[in-house]
Amino acid sequence: LDDLVPVEQADRLAEKLKENTIAFKYHRLEGWPHTMDLSVEVNKFCQYHMDAFLRENLMD
């Protein structure tokens, strides 16, 4: 469904980050285009998880 970035590209990135023990979170959203701001619900989901990741990994 995403015609900007193939989901396999995100899968490969997640695998490489995992292999190199780099902190990341990956939530594959099936059936959703690249524009996460088209739906308030999806946007809130993404914002929640991005904020949580940043709190866990960048804040003292």
Short mmCIF file of C-alpha atoms in Angstrom, two decimals:
data_model
loop_
_atom_site.label_atom_id
_atom_site.label_comp_id
_atom_site.label_asym_id
_atom_site.label_seq_id
_atom_site.Cartn_x
_atom_site.Cartn_y
_atom_site.Cartn_z
CA LEU A 1 0.00 0.00 0.00
CA ASP A 2 2.93 2.34 0.64
CA ASP A 3 4.07 3.46 -2.80
CA LEU A 4 6.82 5.74 -1.43
CA VAL A 5 8.88 3.31 0.66
CA PRO A 6 8.52 -0.47 0.22
CA VAL A 7 7.80 -2.10 3.58
CA GLU A 8 10.63 -4.55 2.89
CA GLN A 9 13.03 -1.61 3.12
CA ALA A 10 11.80 -0.88 6.66
CA ASP A 11 12.05 -4.60 7.48
CA ARG A 12 15.69 -4.65 6.31
CA LEU A 13 16.52 -1.53 8.30
CA ALA A 14 14.99 -3.03 11.45
CA GLU A 15 16.98 -6.23 10.95
CA LYS A 16 20.26 -4.31 10.51
CA LEU A 17 19.58 -2.20 13.60
CA LYS A 18 18.89 -5.37 15.57
CA GLU A 19 22.05 -7.08 14.26
CA ASN A 20 24.11 -4.08 15.37
CA THR A 21 22.38 -3.76 18.76
CA ILE A 22 21.15 -0.25 18.00
CA ALA A 23 18.12 0.87 20.00
CA PHE A 24 14.97 1.03 17.91
CA LYS A 25 11.26 0.25 17.96
CA TYR A 26 9.49 -1.07 14.89
CA HIS A 27 5.73 -1.22 14.55
CA ARG A 28 4.79 -2.47 11.10
CA LEU A 29 1.38 -1.03 10.24
CA GLU A 30 -0.21 -3.35 7.71
CA GLY A 31 -2.39 -1.78 5.05
CA TRP A 32 -1.42 1.81 5.77
CA PRO A 33 0.25 4.29 3.39
CA HIS A 34 3.42 6.22 4.19
CA THR A 35 1.45 9.31 5.25
CA MET A 36 0.72 8.60 8.90
CA ASP A 37 -1.12 11.88 9.38
CA LEU A 38 -4.14 10.87 7.27
CA SER A 39 -5.79 9.30 10.32
CA VAL A 40 -5.94 10.86 13.77
CA GLU A 41 -5.89 7.39 15.36
CA VAL A 42 -2.81 6.23 13.44
CA ASN A 43 -1.08 9.56 14.01
CA LYS A 44 -1.69 9.32 17.77
CA PHE A 45 -0.34 5.74 17.75
CA CYS A 46 2.84 6.85 15.97
CA GLN A 47 3.32 9.94 18.16
CA TYR A 48 2.85 7.88 21.34
CA HIS A 49 5.51 5.36 20.33
CA MET A 50 7.96 7.98 19.04
CA ASP A 51 7.62 9.99 22.25
CA ALA A 52 8.09 6.85 24.37
CA PHE A 53 11.20 5.88 22.41
CA LEU A 54 12.71 9.34 22.78
CA ARG A 55 11.94 9.41 26.52
CA GLU A 56 13.54 5.99 27.00
CA ASN A 57 16.62 6.65 24.90
CA LEU A 58 17.43 10.35 24.89
CA MET A 59 16.32 11.83 28.19
CA ASP A 60 18.27 11.59 31.44
#
